[in-house]
PDB file of C-alpha atoms in Angstrom:
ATOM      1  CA  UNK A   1       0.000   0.000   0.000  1.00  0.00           C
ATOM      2  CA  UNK A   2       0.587   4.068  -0.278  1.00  0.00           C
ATOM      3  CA  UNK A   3      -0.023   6.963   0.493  1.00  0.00           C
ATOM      4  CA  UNK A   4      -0.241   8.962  -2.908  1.00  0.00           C
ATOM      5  CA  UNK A   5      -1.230  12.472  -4.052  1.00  0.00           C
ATOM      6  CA  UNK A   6      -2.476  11.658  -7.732  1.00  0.00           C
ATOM      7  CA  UNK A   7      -3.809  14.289  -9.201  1.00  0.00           C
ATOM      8  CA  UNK A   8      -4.969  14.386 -13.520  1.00  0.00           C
ATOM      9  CA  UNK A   9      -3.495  17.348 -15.739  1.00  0.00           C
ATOM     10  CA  UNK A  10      -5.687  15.713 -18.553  1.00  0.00           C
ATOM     11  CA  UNK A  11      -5.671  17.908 -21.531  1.00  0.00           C
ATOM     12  CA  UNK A  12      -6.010  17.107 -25.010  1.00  0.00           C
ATOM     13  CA  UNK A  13      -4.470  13.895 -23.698  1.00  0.00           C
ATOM     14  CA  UNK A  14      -3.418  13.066 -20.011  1.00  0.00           C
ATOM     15  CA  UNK A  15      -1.105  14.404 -18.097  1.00  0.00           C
ATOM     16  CA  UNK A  16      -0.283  13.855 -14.368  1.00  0.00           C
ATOM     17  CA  UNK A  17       1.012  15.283 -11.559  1.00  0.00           C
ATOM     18  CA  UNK A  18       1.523  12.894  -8.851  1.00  0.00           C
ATOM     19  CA  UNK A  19       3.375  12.252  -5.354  1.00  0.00           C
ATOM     20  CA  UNK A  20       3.815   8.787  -3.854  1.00  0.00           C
ATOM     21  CA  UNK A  21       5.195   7.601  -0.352  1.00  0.00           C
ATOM     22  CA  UNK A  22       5.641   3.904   0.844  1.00  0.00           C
ATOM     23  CA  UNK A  23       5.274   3.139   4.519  1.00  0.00           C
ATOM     24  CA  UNK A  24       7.816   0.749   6.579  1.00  0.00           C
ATOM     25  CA  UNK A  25       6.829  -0.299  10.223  1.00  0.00           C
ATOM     26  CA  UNK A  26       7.808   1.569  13.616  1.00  0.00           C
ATOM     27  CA  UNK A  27       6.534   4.378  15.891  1.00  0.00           C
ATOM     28  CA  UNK A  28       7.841   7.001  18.020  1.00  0.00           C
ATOM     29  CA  UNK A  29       8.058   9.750  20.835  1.00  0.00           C
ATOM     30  CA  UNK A  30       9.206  12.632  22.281  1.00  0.00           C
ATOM     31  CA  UNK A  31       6.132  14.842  20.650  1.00  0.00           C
ATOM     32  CA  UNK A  32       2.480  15.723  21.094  1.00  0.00           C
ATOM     33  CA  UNK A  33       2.274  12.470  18.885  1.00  0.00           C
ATOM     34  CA  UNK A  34       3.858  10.183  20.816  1.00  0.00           C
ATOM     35  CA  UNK A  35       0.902   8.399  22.222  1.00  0.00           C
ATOM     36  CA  UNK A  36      -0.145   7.361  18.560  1.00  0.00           C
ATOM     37  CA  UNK A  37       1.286   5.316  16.017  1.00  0.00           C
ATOM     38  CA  UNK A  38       2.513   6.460  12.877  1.00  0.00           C
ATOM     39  CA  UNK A  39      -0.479   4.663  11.201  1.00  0.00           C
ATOM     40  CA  UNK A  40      -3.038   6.507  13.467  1.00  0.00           C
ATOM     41  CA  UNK A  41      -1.502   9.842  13.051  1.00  0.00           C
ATOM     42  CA  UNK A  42      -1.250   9.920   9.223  1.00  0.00           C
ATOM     43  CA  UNK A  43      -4.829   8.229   9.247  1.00  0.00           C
ATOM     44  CA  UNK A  44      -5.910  11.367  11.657  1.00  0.00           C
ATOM     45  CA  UNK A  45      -4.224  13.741   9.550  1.00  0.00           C
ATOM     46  CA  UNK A  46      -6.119  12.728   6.141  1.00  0.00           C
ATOM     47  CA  UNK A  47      -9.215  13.052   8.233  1.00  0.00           C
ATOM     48  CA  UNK A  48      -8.536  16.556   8.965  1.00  0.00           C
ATOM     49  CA  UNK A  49      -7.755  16.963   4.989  1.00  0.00           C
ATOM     50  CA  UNK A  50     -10.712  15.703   4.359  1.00  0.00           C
ATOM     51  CA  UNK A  51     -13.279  17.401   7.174  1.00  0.00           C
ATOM     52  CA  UNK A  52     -11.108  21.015   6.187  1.00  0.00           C
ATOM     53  CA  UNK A  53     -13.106  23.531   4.991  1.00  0.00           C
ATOM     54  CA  UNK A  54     -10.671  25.146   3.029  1.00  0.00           C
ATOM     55  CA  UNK A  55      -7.020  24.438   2.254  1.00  0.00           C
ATOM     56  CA  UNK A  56      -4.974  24.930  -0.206  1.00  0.00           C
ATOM     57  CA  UNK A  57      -1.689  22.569  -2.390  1.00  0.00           C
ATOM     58  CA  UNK A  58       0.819  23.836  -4.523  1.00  0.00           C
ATOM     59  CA  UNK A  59       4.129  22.171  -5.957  1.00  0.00           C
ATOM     60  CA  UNK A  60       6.319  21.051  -8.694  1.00  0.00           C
ATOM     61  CA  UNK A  61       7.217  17.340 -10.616  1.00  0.00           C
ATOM     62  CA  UNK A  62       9.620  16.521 -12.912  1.00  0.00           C
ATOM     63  CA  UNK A  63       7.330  14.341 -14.680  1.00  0.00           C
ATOM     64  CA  UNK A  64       7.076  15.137 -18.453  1.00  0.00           C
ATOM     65  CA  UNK A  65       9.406  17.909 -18.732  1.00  0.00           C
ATOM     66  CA  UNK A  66       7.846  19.725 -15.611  1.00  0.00           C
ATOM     67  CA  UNK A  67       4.302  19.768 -13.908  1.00  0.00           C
ATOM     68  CA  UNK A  68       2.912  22.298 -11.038  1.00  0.00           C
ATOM     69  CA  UNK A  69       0.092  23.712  -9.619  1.00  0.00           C
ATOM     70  CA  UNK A  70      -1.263  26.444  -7.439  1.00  0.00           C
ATOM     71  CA  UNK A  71      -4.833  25.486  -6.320  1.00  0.00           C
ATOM     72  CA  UNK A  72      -7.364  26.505  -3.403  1.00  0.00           C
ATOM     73  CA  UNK A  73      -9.673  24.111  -2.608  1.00  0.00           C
ATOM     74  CA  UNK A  74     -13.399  24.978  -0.609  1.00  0.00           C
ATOM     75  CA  UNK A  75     -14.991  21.589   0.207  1.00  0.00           C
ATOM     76  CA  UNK A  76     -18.225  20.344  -1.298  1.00  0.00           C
ATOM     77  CA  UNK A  77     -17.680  23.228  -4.012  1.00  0.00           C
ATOM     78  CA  UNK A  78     -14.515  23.227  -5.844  1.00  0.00           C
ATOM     79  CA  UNK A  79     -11.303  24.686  -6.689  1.00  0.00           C
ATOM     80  CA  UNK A  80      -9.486  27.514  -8.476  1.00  0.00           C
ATOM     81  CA  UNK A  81      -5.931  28.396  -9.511  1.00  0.00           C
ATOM     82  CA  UNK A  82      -2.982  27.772 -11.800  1.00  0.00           C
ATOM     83  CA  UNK A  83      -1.664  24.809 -13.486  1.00  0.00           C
ATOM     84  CA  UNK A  84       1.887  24.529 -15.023  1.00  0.00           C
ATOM     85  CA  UNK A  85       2.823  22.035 -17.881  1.00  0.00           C
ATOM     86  CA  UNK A  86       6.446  23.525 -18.210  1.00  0.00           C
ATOM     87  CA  UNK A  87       7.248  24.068 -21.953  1.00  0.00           C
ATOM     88  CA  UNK A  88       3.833  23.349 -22.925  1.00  0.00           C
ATOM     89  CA  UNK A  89       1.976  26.654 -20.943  1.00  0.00           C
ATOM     90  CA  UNK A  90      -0.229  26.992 -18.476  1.00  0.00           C
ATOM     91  CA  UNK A  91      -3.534  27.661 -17.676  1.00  0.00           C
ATOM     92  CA  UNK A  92      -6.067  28.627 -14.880  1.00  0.00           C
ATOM     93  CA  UNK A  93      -9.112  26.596 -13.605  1.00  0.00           C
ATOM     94  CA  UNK A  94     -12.237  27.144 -12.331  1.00  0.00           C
ATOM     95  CA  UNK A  95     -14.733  24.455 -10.645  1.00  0.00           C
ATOM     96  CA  UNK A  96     -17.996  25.994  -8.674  1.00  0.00           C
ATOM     97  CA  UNK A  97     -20.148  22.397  -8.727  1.00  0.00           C
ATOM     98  CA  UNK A  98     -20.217  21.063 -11.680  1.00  0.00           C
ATOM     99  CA  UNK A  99     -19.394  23.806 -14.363  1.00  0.00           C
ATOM    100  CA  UNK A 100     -15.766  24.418 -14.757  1.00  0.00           C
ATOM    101  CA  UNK A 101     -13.762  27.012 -16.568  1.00  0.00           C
ATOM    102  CA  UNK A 102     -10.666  27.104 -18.175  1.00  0.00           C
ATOM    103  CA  UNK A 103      -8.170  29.452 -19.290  1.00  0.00           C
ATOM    104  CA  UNK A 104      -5.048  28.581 -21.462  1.00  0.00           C
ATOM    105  CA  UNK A 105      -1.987  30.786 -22.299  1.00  0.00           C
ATOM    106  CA  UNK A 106      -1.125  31.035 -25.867  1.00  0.00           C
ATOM    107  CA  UNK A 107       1.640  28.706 -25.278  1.00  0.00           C
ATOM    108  CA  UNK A 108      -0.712  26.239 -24.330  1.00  0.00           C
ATOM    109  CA  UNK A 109      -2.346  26.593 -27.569  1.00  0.00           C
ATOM    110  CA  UNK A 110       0.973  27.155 -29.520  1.00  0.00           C
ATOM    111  CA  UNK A 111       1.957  23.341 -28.459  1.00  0.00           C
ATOM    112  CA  UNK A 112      -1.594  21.945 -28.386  1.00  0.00           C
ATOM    113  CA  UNK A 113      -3.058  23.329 -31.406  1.00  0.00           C
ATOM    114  CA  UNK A 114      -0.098  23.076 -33.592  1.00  0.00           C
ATOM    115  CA  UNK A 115      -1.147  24.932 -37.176  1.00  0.00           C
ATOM    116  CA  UNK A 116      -4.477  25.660 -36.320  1.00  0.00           C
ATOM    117  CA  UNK A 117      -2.849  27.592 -33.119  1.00  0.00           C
ATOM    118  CA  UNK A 118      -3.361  31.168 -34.396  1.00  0.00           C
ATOM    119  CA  UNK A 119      -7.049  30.313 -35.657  1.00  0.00           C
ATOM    120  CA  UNK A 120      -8.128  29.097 -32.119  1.00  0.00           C
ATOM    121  CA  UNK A 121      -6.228  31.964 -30.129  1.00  0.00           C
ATOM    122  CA  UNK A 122      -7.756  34.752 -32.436  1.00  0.00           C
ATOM    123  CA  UNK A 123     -11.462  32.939 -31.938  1.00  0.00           C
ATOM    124  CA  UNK A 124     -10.944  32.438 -27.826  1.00  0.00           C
ATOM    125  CA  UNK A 125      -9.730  35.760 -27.420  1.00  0.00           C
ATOM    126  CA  UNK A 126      -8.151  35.313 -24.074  1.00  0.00           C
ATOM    127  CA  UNK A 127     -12.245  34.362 -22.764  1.00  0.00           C
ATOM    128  CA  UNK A 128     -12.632  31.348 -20.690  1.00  0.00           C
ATOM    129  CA  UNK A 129     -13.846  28.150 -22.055  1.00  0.00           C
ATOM    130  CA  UNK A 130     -17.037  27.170 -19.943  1.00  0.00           C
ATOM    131  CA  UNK A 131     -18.500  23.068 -19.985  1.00  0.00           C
ATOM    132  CA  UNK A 132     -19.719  20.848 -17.537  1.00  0.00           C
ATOM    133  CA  UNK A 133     -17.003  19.564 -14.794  1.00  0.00           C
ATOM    134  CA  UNK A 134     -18.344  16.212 -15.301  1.00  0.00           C
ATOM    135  CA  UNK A 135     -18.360  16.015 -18.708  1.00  0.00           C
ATOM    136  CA  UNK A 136     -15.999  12.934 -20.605  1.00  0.00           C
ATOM    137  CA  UNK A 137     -13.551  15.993 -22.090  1.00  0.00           C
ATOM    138  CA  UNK A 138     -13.138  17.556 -18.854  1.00  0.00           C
ATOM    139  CA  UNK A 139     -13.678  14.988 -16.152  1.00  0.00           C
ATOM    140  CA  UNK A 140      -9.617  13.880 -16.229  1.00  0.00           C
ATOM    141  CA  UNK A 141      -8.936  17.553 -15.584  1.00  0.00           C
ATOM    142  CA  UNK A 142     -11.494  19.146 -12.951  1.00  0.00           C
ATOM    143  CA  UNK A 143     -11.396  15.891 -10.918  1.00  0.00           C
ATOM    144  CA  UNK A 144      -8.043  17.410  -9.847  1.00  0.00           C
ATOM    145  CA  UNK A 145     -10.652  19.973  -7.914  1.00  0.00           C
ATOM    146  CA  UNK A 146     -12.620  17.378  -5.834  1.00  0.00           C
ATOM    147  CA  UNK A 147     -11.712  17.507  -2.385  1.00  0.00           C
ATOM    148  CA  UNK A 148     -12.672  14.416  -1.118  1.00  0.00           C
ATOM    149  CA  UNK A 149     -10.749  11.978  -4.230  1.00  0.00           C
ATOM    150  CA  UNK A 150      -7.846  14.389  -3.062  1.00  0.00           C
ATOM    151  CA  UNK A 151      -7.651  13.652   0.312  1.00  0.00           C
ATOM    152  CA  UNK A 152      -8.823   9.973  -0.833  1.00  0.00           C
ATOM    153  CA  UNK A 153      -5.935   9.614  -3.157  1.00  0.00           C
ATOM    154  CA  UNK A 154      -3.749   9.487   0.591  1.00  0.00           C
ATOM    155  CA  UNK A 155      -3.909   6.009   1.414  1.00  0.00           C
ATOM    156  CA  UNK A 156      -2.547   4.876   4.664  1.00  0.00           C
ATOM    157  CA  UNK A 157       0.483   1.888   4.340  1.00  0.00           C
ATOM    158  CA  UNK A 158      -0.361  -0.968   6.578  1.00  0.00           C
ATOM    159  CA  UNK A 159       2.996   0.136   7.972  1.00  0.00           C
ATOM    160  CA  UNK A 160       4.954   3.689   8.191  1.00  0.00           C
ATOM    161  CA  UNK A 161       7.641   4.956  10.567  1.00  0.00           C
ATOM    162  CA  UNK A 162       7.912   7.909  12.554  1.00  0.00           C
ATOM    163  CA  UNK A 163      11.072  10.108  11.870  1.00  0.00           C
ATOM    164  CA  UNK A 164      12.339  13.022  13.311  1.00  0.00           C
ATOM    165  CA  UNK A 165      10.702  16.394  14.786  1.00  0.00           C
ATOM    166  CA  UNK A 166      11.587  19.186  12.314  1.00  0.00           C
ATOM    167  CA  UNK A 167      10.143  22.382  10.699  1.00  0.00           C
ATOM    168  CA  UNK A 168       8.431  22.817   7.709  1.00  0.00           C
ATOM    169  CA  UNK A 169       7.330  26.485   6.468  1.00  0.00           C
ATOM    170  CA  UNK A 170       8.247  28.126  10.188  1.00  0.00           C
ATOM    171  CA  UNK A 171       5.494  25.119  11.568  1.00  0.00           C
ATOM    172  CA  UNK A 172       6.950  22.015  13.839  1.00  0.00           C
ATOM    173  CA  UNK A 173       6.170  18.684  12.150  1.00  0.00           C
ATOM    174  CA  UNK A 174       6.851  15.598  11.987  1.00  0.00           C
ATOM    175  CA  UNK A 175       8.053  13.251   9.530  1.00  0.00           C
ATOM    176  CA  UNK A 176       6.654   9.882   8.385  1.00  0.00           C
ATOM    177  CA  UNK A 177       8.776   8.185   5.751  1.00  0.00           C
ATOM    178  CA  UNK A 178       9.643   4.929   4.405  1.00  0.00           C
ATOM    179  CA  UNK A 179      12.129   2.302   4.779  1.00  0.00           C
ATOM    180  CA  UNK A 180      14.020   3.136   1.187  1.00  0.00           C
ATOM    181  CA  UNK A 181      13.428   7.152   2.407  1.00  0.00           C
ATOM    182  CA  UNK A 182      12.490   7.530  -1.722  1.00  0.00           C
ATOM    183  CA  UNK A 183       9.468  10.149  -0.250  1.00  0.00           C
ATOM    184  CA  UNK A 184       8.320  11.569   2.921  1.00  0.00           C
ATOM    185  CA  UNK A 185       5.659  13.126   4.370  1.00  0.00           C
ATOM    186  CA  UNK A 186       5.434  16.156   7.333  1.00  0.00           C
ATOM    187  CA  UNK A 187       2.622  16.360   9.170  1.00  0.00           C
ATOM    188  CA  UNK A 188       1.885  19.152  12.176  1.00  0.00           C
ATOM    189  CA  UNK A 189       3.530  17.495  15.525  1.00  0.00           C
ATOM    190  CA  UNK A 190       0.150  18.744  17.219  1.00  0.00           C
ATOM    191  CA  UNK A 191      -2.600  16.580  18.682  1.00  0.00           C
ATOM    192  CA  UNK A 192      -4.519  17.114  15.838  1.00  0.00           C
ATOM    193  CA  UNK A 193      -1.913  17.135  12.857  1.00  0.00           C
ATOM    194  CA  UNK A 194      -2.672  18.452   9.215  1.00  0.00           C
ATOM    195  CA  UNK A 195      -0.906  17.371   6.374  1.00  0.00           C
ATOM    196  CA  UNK A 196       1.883  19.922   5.470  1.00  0.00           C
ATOM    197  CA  UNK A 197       4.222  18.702   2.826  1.00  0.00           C
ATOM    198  CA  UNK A 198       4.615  15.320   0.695  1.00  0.00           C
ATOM    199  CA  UNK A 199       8.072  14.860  -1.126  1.00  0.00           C
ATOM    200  CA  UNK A 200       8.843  12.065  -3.677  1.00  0.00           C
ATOM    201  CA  UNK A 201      12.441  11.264  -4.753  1.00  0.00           C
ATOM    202  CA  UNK A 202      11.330   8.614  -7.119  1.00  0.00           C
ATOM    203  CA  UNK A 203      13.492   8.634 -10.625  1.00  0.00           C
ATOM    204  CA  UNK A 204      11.713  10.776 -13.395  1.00  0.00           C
ATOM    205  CA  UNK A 205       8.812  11.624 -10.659  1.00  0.00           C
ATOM    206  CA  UNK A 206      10.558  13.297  -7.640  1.00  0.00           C
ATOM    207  CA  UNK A 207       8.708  16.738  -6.428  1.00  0.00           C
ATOM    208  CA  UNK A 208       6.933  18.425  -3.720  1.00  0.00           C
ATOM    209  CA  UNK A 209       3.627  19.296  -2.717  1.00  0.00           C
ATOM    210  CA  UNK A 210       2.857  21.568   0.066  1.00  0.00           C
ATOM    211  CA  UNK A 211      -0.427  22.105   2.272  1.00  0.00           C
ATOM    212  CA  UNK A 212      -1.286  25.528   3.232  1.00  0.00           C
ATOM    213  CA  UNK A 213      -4.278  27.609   4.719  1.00  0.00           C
ATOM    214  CA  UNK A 214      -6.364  25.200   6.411  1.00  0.00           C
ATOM    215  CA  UNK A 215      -9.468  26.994   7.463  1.00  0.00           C
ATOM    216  CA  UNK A 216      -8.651  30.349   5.662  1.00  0.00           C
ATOM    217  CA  UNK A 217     -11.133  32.443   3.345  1.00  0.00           C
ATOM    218  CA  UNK A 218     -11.457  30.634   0.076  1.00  0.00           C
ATOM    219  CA  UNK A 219     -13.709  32.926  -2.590  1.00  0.00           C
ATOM    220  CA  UNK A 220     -14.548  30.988  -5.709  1.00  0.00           C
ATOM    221  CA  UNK A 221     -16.552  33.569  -8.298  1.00  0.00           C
ATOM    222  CA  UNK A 222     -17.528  32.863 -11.916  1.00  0.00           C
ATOM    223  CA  UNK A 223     -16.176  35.212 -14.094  1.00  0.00           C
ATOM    224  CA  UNK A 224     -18.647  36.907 -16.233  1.00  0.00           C
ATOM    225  CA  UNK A 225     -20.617  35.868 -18.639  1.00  0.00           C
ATOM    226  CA  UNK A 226     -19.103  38.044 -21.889  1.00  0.00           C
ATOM    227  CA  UNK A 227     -15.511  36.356 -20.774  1.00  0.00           C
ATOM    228  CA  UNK A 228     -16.619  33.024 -21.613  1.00  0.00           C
ATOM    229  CA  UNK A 229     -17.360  30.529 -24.529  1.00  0.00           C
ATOM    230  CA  UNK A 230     -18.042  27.019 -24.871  1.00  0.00           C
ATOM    231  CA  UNK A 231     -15.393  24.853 -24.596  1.00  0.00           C
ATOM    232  CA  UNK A 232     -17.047  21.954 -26.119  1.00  0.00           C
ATOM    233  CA  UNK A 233     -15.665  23.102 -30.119  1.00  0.00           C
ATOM    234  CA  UNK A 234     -12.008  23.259 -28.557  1.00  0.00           C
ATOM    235  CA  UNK A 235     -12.174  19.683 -27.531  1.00  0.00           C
ATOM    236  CA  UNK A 236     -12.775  20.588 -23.532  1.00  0.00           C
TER     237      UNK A 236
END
């Protein structure tokens, strides 16, 4: 078993940004945690992922040639913010329910839409392409904004270790890794921990992800009507 972050970049075909850690057995002490195992307190601390009202993830992957996002998340509603695909562009993404918006860079469409590039730039004129979240072109994409397959997508080893106490972003944490120490994750050294950073060092897929603003304001607004289009001709 492992505990993953796995989250779809699906575009005109799929992409993915993803984090995996492996558990080995063993415990620990010497923090607010030391009364739990390292199973219990990873377990506790994808509860809290999942039970936050608002968080938000960012980070980087080396897979193909370079993947990151900037996302904030308000459970049972959706997500907005940035995602990277290095050389390829970027673009920004909205999810309120089940409509979703997108917004690509030209590069995007310079590497996507190869000849026709100019054509679709000129026609989308820097508007949003609008469709339904749930929809068979954008499902692989917007699923990325679902809270609950998020938190999900951690799935607790049968067996993880306890590391040291550190500090991660100015916050005291602690680490749970695996026997190899190919990925690690940090979790608050409170009674009540929150996920706050997941590292892989696996060949071609090493990266980071980071946890941020539990609980903070999260404003999700769709942008207006004469800034968007349909983004079923553009193959969204």
């Amino acid at each position: 078993m492992s505990f993953s972050l796995r989250t779809a970049l699906a575009l005109t075909a799929a992409s993915a940004f993803s984090l995996t850690v492996f558990g080995c057995g063993g415990g620990g002490g010497g923090d607010p945690l030391a009364g739990m195992s390292a199973k219990q307190v990873l377990t506790k601390a994808i509860g809290d992922l999942k039970s936050a009202s608002t968080f938000r993830v960012s980070g980087r992957v080396s897979q193909d040639g370079g993947l990151s996002l900037q996302l904030a998340y308000k459970h049972g509603t959706g997500c907005e913010g940035t995602l990277g695909l290095g050389s390829r562009g970027s673009l920004y993404l909205l999810v309120i329910g089940d409509v979703a918006w997108i917004k690509p860079d030209d590069t995007f469409w310079k590497t996507s839409a190869g000849s026709s590039a100019s054509k679709v730039i000129a026609l989308v004129g820097g508007r949003y392409l609008k469709g339904s979240a749930s929809s068979s072109q954008l499902s692989g994409l917007t699923q990325i904004c679902d809270a609950n397959s998020l938190a999900s997508s951690l799935a607790s080893p049968k067996d993880i270790a306890k590391g040291p106490v550190t500090t991660v972003n100015g916050q005291q944490a602690l680490e749970l890794k695996d026997k190899s120490k190919s990925a690690t994750m940090y979790v608050t050294d409170t009674s009540s921990p929150q996920i706050l950073q997941v590292i892989s060092a696996q060949p071609g897929n090493s990266g980071k992800a980071y946890f941020t603003g539990y609980g903070n304001p999260v404003t999700l607004t769709p942008p207006p009507a004469s800034e968007t289009i349909n983004a079923a001709p553009f193959g969204f």
